[in-house]
mmCIF file of C-alpha atoms in Angstrom:
data_model
loop_
_atom_site.group_PDB
_atom_site.id
_atom_site.type_symbol
_atom_site.label_atom_id
_atom_site.label_comp_id
_atom_site.label_asym_id
_atom_site.label_seq_id
_atom_site.Cartn_x
_atom_site.Cartn_y
_atom_site.Cartn_z
ATOM 1 C CA MET A 1 -4.832 -76.822 12.948
ATOM 2 C CA LYS A 2 -3.407 -79.173 10.304
ATOM 3 C CA ARG A 3 -4.880 -82.160 12.141
ATOM 4 C CA LEU A 4 -8.290 -80.475 12.293
ATOM 5 C CA ALA A 5 -8.186 -79.739 8.556
ATOM 6 C CA ALA A 6 -7.252 -83.328 7.777
ATOM 7 C CA ALA A 7 -10.099 -84.622 9.927
ATOM 8 C CA LEU A 8 -12.582 -82.327 8.168
ATOM 9 C CA LEU A 9 -11.402 -83.589 4.781
ATOM 10 C CA LEU A 10 -12.095 -87.145 5.882
ATOM 11 C CA LEU A 11 -15.624 -86.464 7.126
ATOM 12 C CA PRO A 12 -17.449 -86.480 3.734
ATOM 13 C CA GLY A 13 -15.953 -89.835 2.821
ATOM 14 C CA ALA A 14 -16.818 -91.324 6.200
ATOM 15 C CA ALA A 15 -20.398 -90.087 5.991
ATOM 16 C CA TYR A 16 -20.688 -91.375 2.431
ATOM 17 C CA ALA A 17 -19.514 -94.851 3.475
ATOM 18 C CA GLU A 18 -21.853 -94.863 6.500
ATOM 19 C CA ASP A 19 -24.889 -93.895 4.394
ATOM 20 C CA ARG A 20 -24.192 -96.420 1.639
ATOM 21 C CA ASP A 21 -27.037 -98.844 0.968
ATOM 22 C CA TYR A 22 -26.364 -102.533 1.531
ATOM 23 C CA CYS A 23 -25.684 -104.352 -1.745
ATOM 24 C CA PRO A 24 -25.319 -108.141 -1.372
ATOM 25 C CA ALA A 25 -23.772 -110.136 -4.209
ATOM 26 C CA ARG A 26 -26.789 -112.461 -4.031
ATOM 27 C CA PRO A 27 -29.010 -113.437 -5.786
ATOM 28 C CA GLY A 28 -28.781 -114.094 -9.539
ATOM 29 C CA LEU A 29 -26.152 -114.805 -12.163
ATOM 30 C CA ASP A 30 -24.713 -111.286 -12.391
ATOM 31 C CA THR A 31 -22.182 -109.817 -9.958
ATOM 32 C CA PRO A 32 -22.842 -106.266 -8.705
ATOM 33 C CA PRO A 33 -20.000 -103.704 -9.050
ATOM 34 C CA CYS A 34 -20.749 -102.076 -5.664
ATOM 35 C CA THR A 35 -18.437 -102.735 -2.723
ATOM 36 C CA ILE A 36 -18.986 -103.033 1.023
ATOM 37 C CA ALA A 37 -18.189 -99.818 2.896
ATOM 38 C CA PRO A 38 -15.042 -99.848 5.072
ATOM 39 C CA GLY A 39 -15.669 -101.053 8.589
ATOM 40 C CA HIS A 40 -18.502 -103.346 7.510
ATOM 41 C CA VAL A 41 -18.710 -107.088 6.819
ATOM 42 C CA SER A 42 -21.310 -108.862 4.678
ATOM 43 C CA VAL A 43 -22.065 -112.544 5.291
ATOM 44 C CA GLU A 44 -24.076 -114.097 2.446
ATOM 45 C CA VAL A 45 -25.291 -117.688 2.711
ATOM 46 C CA GLY A 46 -26.940 -119.954 0.173
ATOM 47 C CA LEU A 47 -29.310 -121.848 2.460
ATOM 48 C CA ALA A 48 -30.155 -124.438 -0.193
ATOM 49 C CA ASP A 49 -29.405 -124.827 -3.901
ATOM 50 C CA TRP A 50 -30.706 -127.668 -6.105
ATOM 51 C CA THR A 51 -29.572 -128.259 -9.697
ATOM 52 C CA ARG A 52 -30.773 -130.937 -12.125
ATOM 53 C CA ALA A 53 -28.812 -131.956 -15.217
ATOM 54 C CA ASP A 54 -30.381 -134.457 -17.636
ATOM 55 C CA THR A 55 -28.654 -136.189 -20.552
ATOM 56 C CA ALA A 56 -29.660 -139.133 -22.706
ATOM 57 C CA GLU A 57 -27.523 -141.409 -20.519
ATOM 58 C CA SER A 58 -28.017 -140.091 -16.983
ATOM 59 C CA ARG A 59 -29.633 -137.646 -14.588
ATOM 60 C CA THR A 60 -27.621 -135.792 -11.937
ATOM 61 C CA ASP A 61 -29.105 -133.941 -8.971
ATOM 62 C CA THR A 62 -26.800 -131.683 -6.957
ATOM 63 C CA ILE A 63 -27.755 -130.089 -3.633
ATOM 64 C CA LEU A 64 -25.568 -127.437 -1.976
ATOM 65 C CA ILE A 65 -26.116 -126.305 1.611
ATOM 66 C CA GLY A 66 -24.225 -123.494 3.305
ATOM 67 C CA ASP A 67 -22.579 -121.862 0.291
ATOM 68 C CA ILE A 68 -20.948 -118.959 2.168
ATOM 69 C CA LEU A 69 -19.442 -115.690 0.900
ATOM 70 C CA VAL A 70 -17.887 -113.167 3.326
ATOM 71 C CA ARG A 71 -17.144 -109.667 1.991
ATOM 72 C CA VAL A 72 -15.041 -107.236 4.029
ATOM 73 C CA GLY A 73 -14.815 -103.522 3.234
ATOM 74 C CA LEU A 74 -11.147 -102.499 3.226
ATOM 75 C CA THR A 75 -11.363 -98.992 1.758
ATOM 76 C CA ASP A 76 -14.092 -96.829 0.266
ATOM 77 C CA SER A 77 -13.792 -98.739 -3.028
ATOM 78 C CA ILE A 78 -12.036 -102.059 -2.271
ATOM 79 C CA GLU A 79 -13.340 -105.189 -0.566
ATOM 80 C CA ALA A 80 -11.859 -108.622 0.186
ATOM 81 C CA GLU A 81 -13.882 -111.794 -0.375
ATOM 82 C CA VAL A 82 -13.669 -115.289 1.104
ATOM 83 C CA GLY A 83 -16.040 -118.058 0.039
ATOM 84 C CA LEU A 84 -16.619 -121.725 0.837
ATOM 85 C CA THR A 85 -19.149 -124.370 -0.190
ATOM 86 C CA SER A 86 -19.745 -126.056 3.154
ATOM 87 C CA PHE A 87 -21.607 -129.154 1.982
ATOM 88 C CA GLY A 88 -22.740 -130.693 -1.278
ATOM 89 C CA HIS A 89 -24.639 -133.856 -2.187
ATOM 90 C CA SER A 90 -24.463 -135.294 -5.718
ATOM 91 C CA ARG A 91 -26.625 -138.156 -7.014
ATOM 92 C CA THR A 92 -26.272 -139.580 -10.543
ATOM 93 C CA ARG A 93 -28.586 -142.245 -11.938
ATOM 94 C CA ASP A 94 -27.651 -144.221 -15.057
ATOM 95 C CA LYS A 95 -30.801 -144.389 -17.190
ATOM 96 C CA SER A 96 -29.916 -147.629 -18.953
ATOM 97 C CA SER A 97 -28.765 -149.732 -15.982
ATOM 98 C CA GLY A 98 -30.635 -147.966 -13.188
ATOM 99 C CA GLY A 99 -27.435 -147.788 -11.150
ATOM 100 C CA VAL A 100 -26.982 -144.871 -8.766
ATOM 101 C CA GLU A 101 -23.796 -143.139 -7.628
ATOM 102 C CA SER A 102 -23.894 -140.583 -4.820
ATOM 103 C CA ALA A 103 -21.339 -138.559 -2.891
ATOM 104 C CA ASP A 104 -21.326 -136.108 0.024
ATOM 105 C CA ARG A 105 -18.477 -133.626 -0.073
ATOM 106 C CA ALA A 106 -17.309 -130.190 0.956
ATOM 107 C CA GLY A 107 -16.708 -127.801 -1.921
ATOM 108 C CA ASP A 108 -13.812 -125.508 -2.768
ATOM 109 C CA ALA A 109 -12.752 -122.189 -1.224
ATOM 110 C CA LEU A 110 -12.610 -118.824 -2.985
ATOM 111 C CA LEU A 111 -10.352 -115.825 -2.364
ATOM 112 C CA GLY A 112 -11.112 -112.606 -4.209
ATOM 113 C CA LEU A 113 -10.665 -108.859 -4.277
ATOM 114 C CA LYS A 114 -13.105 -106.368 -5.790
ATOM 115 C CA ALA A 115 -11.903 -102.868 -6.721
ATOM 116 C CA ASN A 116 -14.609 -100.437 -7.761
ATOM 117 C CA LEU A 117 -13.485 -97.898 -10.361
ATOM 118 C CA HIS A 118 -16.551 -95.635 -10.396
ATOM 119 C CA HIS A 119 -19.373 -95.195 -7.855
ATOM 120 C CA PRO A 120 -18.641 -97.854 -5.184
ATOM 121 C CA ASP A 121 -22.236 -97.568 -3.927
ATOM 122 C CA GLY A 122 -23.487 -98.888 -7.287
ATOM 123 C CA SER A 123 -25.351 -95.700 -8.224
ATOM 124 C CA GLY A 124 -25.464 -94.178 -11.708
ATOM 125 C CA PHE A 125 -22.860 -95.881 -13.871
ATOM 126 C CA SER A 126 -20.762 -98.208 -11.732
ATOM 127 C CA VAL A 127 -17.905 -100.529 -12.761
ATOM 128 C CA ALA A 128 -15.440 -102.763 -10.887
ATOM 129 C CA VAL A 129 -12.657 -105.296 -11.464
ATOM 130 C CA GLU A 130 -12.799 -108.540 -9.480
ATOM 131 C CA PRO A 131 -9.937 -111.085 -9.714
ATOM 132 C CA PHE A 132 -10.251 -114.321 -7.752
ATOM 133 C CA VAL A 133 -8.697 -117.747 -7.193
ATOM 134 C CA THR A 134 -10.325 -121.037 -6.146
ATOM 135 C CA ILE A 135 -8.541 -123.413 -3.786
ATOM 136 C CA PRO A 136 -9.224 -127.182 -3.972
ATOM 137 C CA VAL A 137 -10.446 -127.770 -0.434
ATOM 138 C CA GLY A 138 -13.136 -130.284 -1.383
ATOM 139 C CA ARG A 139 -13.149 -133.329 -3.639
ATOM 140 C CA ALA A 140 -15.048 -134.245 -6.797
ATOM 141 C CA PRO A 141 -17.866 -134.123 -7.703
ATOM 142 C CA ILE A 142 -18.514 -131.066 -5.499
ATOM 143 C CA GLY A 143 -14.951 -129.737 -5.535
ATOM 144 C CA ALA A 144 -13.026 -129.130 -8.763
ATOM 145 C CA GLY A 145 -9.885 -131.038 -7.718
ATOM 146 C CA ASP A 146 -7.309 -128.353 -8.626
ATOM 147 C CA TRP A 147 -6.824 -124.608 -8.279
ATOM 148 C CA GLY A 148 -8.482 -122.209 -10.679
ATOM 149 C CA ALA A 149 -8.538 -118.463 -11.272
ATOM 150 C CA GLY A 150 -10.513 -115.812 -13.083
ATOM 151 C CA VAL A 151 -11.458 -112.170 -13.377
ATOM 152 C CA MET A 152 -14.819 -110.416 -13.683
ATOM 153 C CA VAL A 153 -15.600 -106.842 -14.726
ATOM 154 C CA PRO A 154 -19.096 -106.201 -13.327
ATOM 155 C CA LEU A 155 -20.905 -103.018 -14.313
ATOM 156 C CA SER A 156 -24.352 -101.515 -13.872
ATOM 157 C CA VAL A 157 -26.279 -98.538 -15.229
ATOM 158 C CA ASP A 158 -29.201 -96.848 -13.474
ATOM 159 C CA LEU A 159 -31.929 -96.402 -16.114
ATOM 160 C CA GLY A 160 -34.331 -94.516 -13.851
ATOM 161 C CA ARG A 161 -37.915 -95.479 -12.977
ATOM 162 C CA LYS A 162 -36.519 -98.205 -10.635
ATOM 163 C CA LEU A 163 -34.800 -99.992 -13.545
ATOM 164 C CA SER A 164 -31.114 -100.903 -13.849
ATOM 165 C CA LEU A 165 -29.050 -102.671 -16.493
ATOM 166 C CA GLN A 166 -26.340 -105.080 -15.352
ATOM 167 C CA PHE A 167 -23.537 -106.761 -17.297
ATOM 168 C CA THR A 168 -20.775 -109.095 -16.090
ATOM 169 C CA PRO A 169 -18.116 -110.394 -18.492
ATOM 170 C CA GLU A 170 -15.829 -113.063 -17.009
ATOM 171 C CA ALA A 171 -12.712 -114.954 -18.127
ATOM 172 C CA ASP A 172 -11.456 -118.024 -16.243
ATOM 173 C CA ALA A 173 -8.611 -120.474 -16.028
ATOM 174 C CA ALA A 174 -11.178 -123.175 -15.201
ATOM 175 C CA VAL A 175 -10.239 -126.574 -13.817
ATOM 176 C CA ASN A 176 -10.414 -129.469 -16.285
ATOM 177 C CA GLN A 177 -13.253 -131.934 -15.830
ATOM 178 C CA ASP A 178 -10.804 -134.677 -14.805
ATOM 179 C CA GLY A 179 -9.582 -132.467 -11.943
ATOM 180 C CA VAL A 180 -6.044 -131.940 -13.268
ATOM 181 C CA GLY A 181 -4.906 -128.757 -15.005
ATOM 182 C CA ARG A 182 -6.832 -125.805 -16.398
ATOM 183 C CA HIS A 183 -8.405 -124.522 -19.594
ATOM 184 C CA PHE A 184 -9.920 -121.287 -20.884
ATOM 185 C CA ALA A 185 -13.565 -120.412 -20.230
ATOM 186 C CA VAL A 186 -15.401 -117.157 -20.884
ATOM 187 C CA SER A 187 -18.913 -115.967 -20.051
ATOM 188 C CA GLY A 188 -21.160 -112.944 -20.282
ATOM 189 C CA THR A 189 -24.236 -112.224 -18.162
ATOM 190 C CA VAL A 190 -26.734 -109.449 -18.836
ATOM 191 C CA GLY A 191 -29.609 -108.592 -16.508
ATOM 192 C CA LEU A 192 -32.437 -106.144 -15.950
ATOM 193 C CA GLY A 193 -33.115 -105.151 -12.341
ATOM 194 C CA VAL A 194 -36.615 -103.996 -11.426
ATOM 195 C CA GLY A 195 -37.546 -102.210 -8.201
ATOM 196 C CA ILE A 196 -40.879 -103.804 -7.325
ATOM 197 C CA SER A 197 -41.194 -101.736 -4.131
ATOM 198 C CA ASP A 198 -38.919 -99.861 -1.728
ATOM 199 C CA THR A 199 -37.781 -103.174 -0.192
ATOM 200 C CA VAL A 200 -38.329 -105.770 -2.950
ATOM 201 C CA ASN A 201 -36.272 -106.079 -6.124
ATOM 202 C CA GLY A 202 -36.511 -108.528 -9.007
ATOM 203 C CA THR A 203 -33.956 -109.433 -11.677
ATOM 204 C CA ILE A 204 -34.245 -111.116 -15.082
ATOM 205 C CA GLU A 205 -30.939 -112.377 -16.507
ATOM 206 C CA PHE A 206 -29.420 -114.255 -19.433
ATOM 207 C CA GLN A 207 -26.002 -115.895 -19.475
ATOM 208 C CA GLU A 208 -23.822 -117.395 -22.208
ATOM 209 C CA LEU A 209 -20.790 -119.497 -21.191
ATOM 210 C CA ARG A 210 -18.153 -120.978 -23.508
ATOM 211 C CA ASP A 211 -16.026 -123.710 -21.924
ATOM 212 C CA GLU A 212 -12.942 -125.107 -23.707
ATOM 213 C CA ASP A 213 -12.553 -128.231 -21.542
ATOM 214 C CA PRO A 214 -10.246 -130.837 -23.183
ATOM 215 C CA SER A 215 -12.934 -133.506 -22.688
ATOM 216 C CA GLY A 216 -15.303 -131.556 -24.934
ATOM 217 C CA ARG A 217 -16.108 -127.940 -25.709
ATOM 218 C CA THR A 218 -19.516 -126.708 -24.586
ATOM 219 C CA THR A 219 -21.617 -123.561 -24.842
ATOM 220 C CA GLN A 220 -24.196 -123.105 -22.083
ATOM 221 C CA SER A 221 -27.158 -120.721 -22.338
ATOM 222 C CA LEU A 222 -29.149 -119.905 -19.205
ATOM 223 C CA ALA A 223 -32.089 -117.705 -18.202
ATOM 224 C CA SER A 224 -32.728 -116.692 -14.605
ATOM 225 C CA VAL A 225 -35.332 -114.920 -12.471
ATOM 226 C CA SER A 226 -34.706 -113.901 -8.851
ATOM 227 C CA VAL A 227 -36.374 -111.819 -6.146
ATOM 228 C CA ALA A 228 -34.774 -110.217 -3.081
ATOM 229 C CA TRP A 229 -36.431 -108.624 -0.029
ATOM 230 C CA MET A 230 -34.396 -106.131 1.980
ATOM 231 C CA ARG A 231 -35.378 -105.964 5.674
ATOM 232 C CA ARG A 232 -34.283 -103.115 7.975
ATOM 233 C CA GLY A 233 -31.457 -102.162 5.613
ATOM 234 C CA ASP A 234 -29.050 -104.860 6.847
ATOM 235 C CA TRP A 235 -30.911 -108.127 6.153
ATOM 236 C CA GLN A 236 -31.841 -109.616 2.790
ATOM 237 C CA LEU A 237 -33.780 -112.771 1.923
ATOM 238 C CA ASP A 238 -33.735 -114.097 -1.640
ATOM 239 C CA ILE A 239 -35.101 -116.824 -3.874
ATOM 240 C CA GLY A 240 -34.349 -117.591 -7.498
ATOM 241 C CA THR A 241 -34.447 -120.051 -10.347
ATOM 242 C CA ALA A 242 -32.493 -120.674 -13.530
ATOM 243 C CA VAL A 243 -33.312 -122.814 -16.560
ATOM 244 C CA GLY A 244 -31.075 -124.146 -19.311
ATOM 245 C CA LEU A 245 -31.840 -122.910 -22.817
ATOM 246 C CA ASN A 246 -29.774 -125.511 -24.694
ATOM 247 C CA ARG A 247 -28.526 -129.094 -24.296
ATOM 248 C CA ASP A 248 -25.156 -128.169 -22.763
ATOM 249 C CA ALA A 249 -26.707 -126.232 -19.861
ATOM 250 C CA PRO A 250 -28.152 -127.727 -16.661
ATOM 251 C CA ASP A 251 -31.918 -128.178 -16.969
ATOM 252 C CA ALA A 252 -33.066 -126.367 -13.842
ATOM 253 C CA GLU A 253 -31.868 -124.727 -10.631
ATOM 254 C CA LEU A 254 -33.736 -123.511 -7.540
ATOM 255 C CA TYR A 255 -32.147 -121.691 -4.614
ATOM 256 C CA ALA A 256 -32.767 -119.542 -1.544
ATOM 257 C CA GLY A 257 -30.434 -117.521 0.618
ATOM 258 C CA VAL A 258 -29.945 -114.892 3.294
ATOM 259 C CA SER A 259 -27.476 -111.999 3.636
ATOM 260 C CA HIS A 260 -26.592 -109.790 6.605
ATOM 261 C CA ARG A 261 -24.355 -106.738 6.986
ATOM 262 C CA PHE A 262 -22.509 -106.221 10.256
#
């Protein structure tokens, strides 16, 4: 009888996890507070990502292919995360001399854990804590060259009428530009999610990032627009773009990706 009672107590939680909508971390600048239900795995892949950064002295184009994030549901409110940038190509042209430097590298790995504190399905008001570390698997200019760490506190609020407000503050021990040691960096991203239809969602976001790198302090301002199409509840396709709003930020970014829940 005790075993039967315990099993009945577990049934609502199991049904809740099974009925939970799929919530990929892609696309956009914000991070969703929702977690993957236990017993499920989400594989999220950046198929292609191009970024252009122009200065008075040079132009740098960076292409990433196979930027992978795997999220594993451990409990009803906790997930583990493993990420890797499979391949990156960087090309920098000196505007005065015309010289070109290029490199093909793998990027760094990421290990993280997200613990949702309220509404793990992301409904209503939802908030989570997400610490992570980066491991220097790749080399510069795609890899950072040293380990880094950080923590995010993503949250979202359902505003009704297919609108949601998202906010992600983040603090990092970011790797120095020379690839040795770390410094403090902090950012905040705010976004408005819009349900265009039952399967298509759009997001408009703004991000401010303050970086205290010893080589020079910078403040980056970015704006982003992204669209995601959910297919059959377990597949998502996405596209997005971001533009720099000041001189410290990259000028433009375009990307596309796919996510699947197993």
